[in-house]
Amino acid sequence: MGDAPSTPRFEDALAELEGIVQRLEKGELPLEESLAAFERGIALVRSLGQRLAEVEQRVEVLLKSEAGKLVLRPMREEE
């Protein structure tokens, strides 16, 4: 979908972020590794946030009514 081949799937990036959080919460990493993991986690959060915003914009475009008015509706959990 236009993503660079090196861009991980959203689910994969989220799973990586969850793994980083778990490693940091354990507190067993040396300081330098903790800092590197934290920096990677921040980069993942920014990337995931940007991708969510892009998806939200695409959904809004798809939900525009025939009259050009934006019809917003909350997504159900199963969506």
mmCIF file of C-alpha atoms in Angstrom:
data_model
loop_
_atom_site.group_PDB
_atom_site.id
_atom_site.type_symbol
_atom_site.label_atom_id
_atom_site.label_comp_id
_atom_site.label_asym_id
_atom_site.label_seq_id
_atom_site.Cartn_x
_atom_site.Cartn_y
_atom_site.Cartn_z
ATOM 1 C CA MET A 1 0.000 0.000 0.000
ATOM 2 C CA GLY A 2 2.798 2.426 -0.619
ATOM 3 C CA ASP A 3 4.656 1.444 2.533
ATOM 4 C CA ALA A 4 8.378 1.045 2.090
ATOM 5 C CA PRO A 5 9.433 -2.607 2.195
ATOM 6 C CA SER A 6 11.336 -1.894 5.433
ATOM 7 C CA THR A 7 8.178 -0.581 7.146
ATOM 8 C CA PRO A 8 6.801 -3.299 9.414
ATOM 9 C CA ARG A 9 3.112 -4.124 9.452
ATOM 10 C CA PHE A 10 1.143 -2.193 12.057
ATOM 11 C CA GLU A 11 0.514 -5.350 14.093
ATOM 12 C CA ASP A 12 4.208 -6.287 13.988
ATOM 13 C CA ALA A 13 5.284 -2.819 15.120
ATOM 14 C CA LEU A 14 2.728 -2.901 17.934
ATOM 15 C CA ALA A 15 3.961 -6.329 19.051
ATOM 16 C CA GLU A 16 7.543 -5.033 19.029
ATOM 17 C CA LEU A 17 6.486 -2.052 21.148
ATOM 18 C CA GLU A 18 4.738 -4.346 23.631
ATOM 19 C CA GLY A 19 7.905 -6.456 23.877
ATOM 20 C CA ILE A 20 10.005 -3.366 24.543
ATOM 21 C CA VAL A 21 7.625 -2.231 27.286
ATOM 22 C CA GLN A 22 7.790 -5.643 28.946
ATOM 23 C CA ARG A 23 11.604 -5.659 28.838
ATOM 24 C CA LEU A 24 11.781 -2.159 30.300
ATOM 25 C CA GLU A 25 9.257 -2.977 33.033
ATOM 26 C CA LYS A 26 11.368 -5.921 34.184
ATOM 27 C CA GLY A 27 14.231 -3.520 34.836
ATOM 28 C CA GLU A 28 16.868 -6.116 33.991
ATOM 29 C CA LEU A 29 18.503 -4.313 31.062
ATOM 30 C CA PRO A 30 21.746 -2.388 31.465
ATOM 31 C CA LEU A 31 21.350 1.384 31.266
ATOM 32 C CA GLU A 32 22.604 1.712 27.666
ATOM 33 C CA GLU A 33 20.300 -1.074 26.443
ATOM 34 C CA SER A 34 17.379 0.461 28.350
ATOM 35 C CA LEU A 35 18.028 3.815 26.696
ATOM 36 C CA ALA A 36 18.253 2.218 23.235
ATOM 37 C CA ALA A 37 15.043 0.252 23.867
ATOM 38 C CA PHE A 38 13.289 3.411 25.087
ATOM 39 C CA GLU A 39 14.399 5.343 21.984
ATOM 40 C CA ARG A 40 13.151 2.529 19.733
ATOM 41 C CA GLY A 41 9.860 2.485 21.647
ATOM 42 C CA ILE A 42 9.391 6.233 21.182
ATOM 43 C CA ALA A 43 10.079 5.873 17.445
ATOM 44 C CA LEU A 44 7.503 3.081 17.247
ATOM 45 C CA VAL A 45 4.896 5.132 19.144
ATOM 46 C CA ARG A 46 5.367 8.054 16.740
ATOM 47 C CA SER A 47 5.198 5.785 13.689
ATOM 48 C CA LEU A 48 2.099 3.969 14.939
ATOM 49 C CA GLY A 49 0.396 7.265 15.808
ATOM 50 C CA GLN A 50 1.088 8.633 12.351
ATOM 51 C CA ARG A 51 -0.227 5.496 10.697
ATOM 52 C CA LEU A 52 -3.397 5.601 12.816
ATOM 53 C CA ALA A 53 -3.958 9.225 11.816
ATOM 54 C CA GLU A 54 -3.563 8.289 8.145
ATOM 55 C CA VAL A 55 -6.069 5.459 8.513
ATOM 56 C CA GLU A 56 -8.499 7.783 10.285
ATOM 57 C CA GLN A 57 -8.272 10.253 7.388
ATOM 58 C CA ARG A 58 -8.912 7.478 4.867
ATOM 59 C CA VAL A 59 -11.934 6.260 6.837
ATOM 60 C CA GLU A 60 -13.338 9.804 6.970
ATOM 61 C CA VAL A 61 -13.006 10.114 3.200
ATOM 62 C CA LEU A 62 -14.784 6.793 2.728
ATOM 63 C CA LEU A 63 -17.615 7.867 5.016
ATOM 64 C CA LYS A 64 -18.379 11.108 3.189
ATOM 65 C CA SER A 65 -21.976 11.218 2.100
ATOM 66 C CA GLU A 66 -23.063 11.800 -1.471
ATOM 67 C CA ALA A 67 -23.715 15.459 -0.626
ATOM 68 C CA GLY A 68 -20.086 15.826 0.438
ATOM 69 C CA LYS A 69 -20.902 16.084 4.092
ATOM 70 C CA LEU A 70 -18.707 14.143 6.453
ATOM 71 C CA VAL A 71 -20.576 11.423 8.290
ATOM 72 C CA LEU A 72 -18.596 10.395 11.350
ATOM 73 C CA ARG A 73 -19.562 7.356 13.299
ATOM 74 C CA PRO A 74 -17.607 5.530 16.010
ATOM 75 C CA MET A 75 -15.983 2.287 15.009
ATOM 76 C CA ARG A 76 -17.342 -0.770 16.759
ATOM 77 C CA GLU A 77 -14.781 -2.921 18.558
ATOM 78 C CA GLU A 78 -15.108 -5.758 16.054
ATOM 79 C CA GLU A 79 -14.184 -3.426 13.159
#
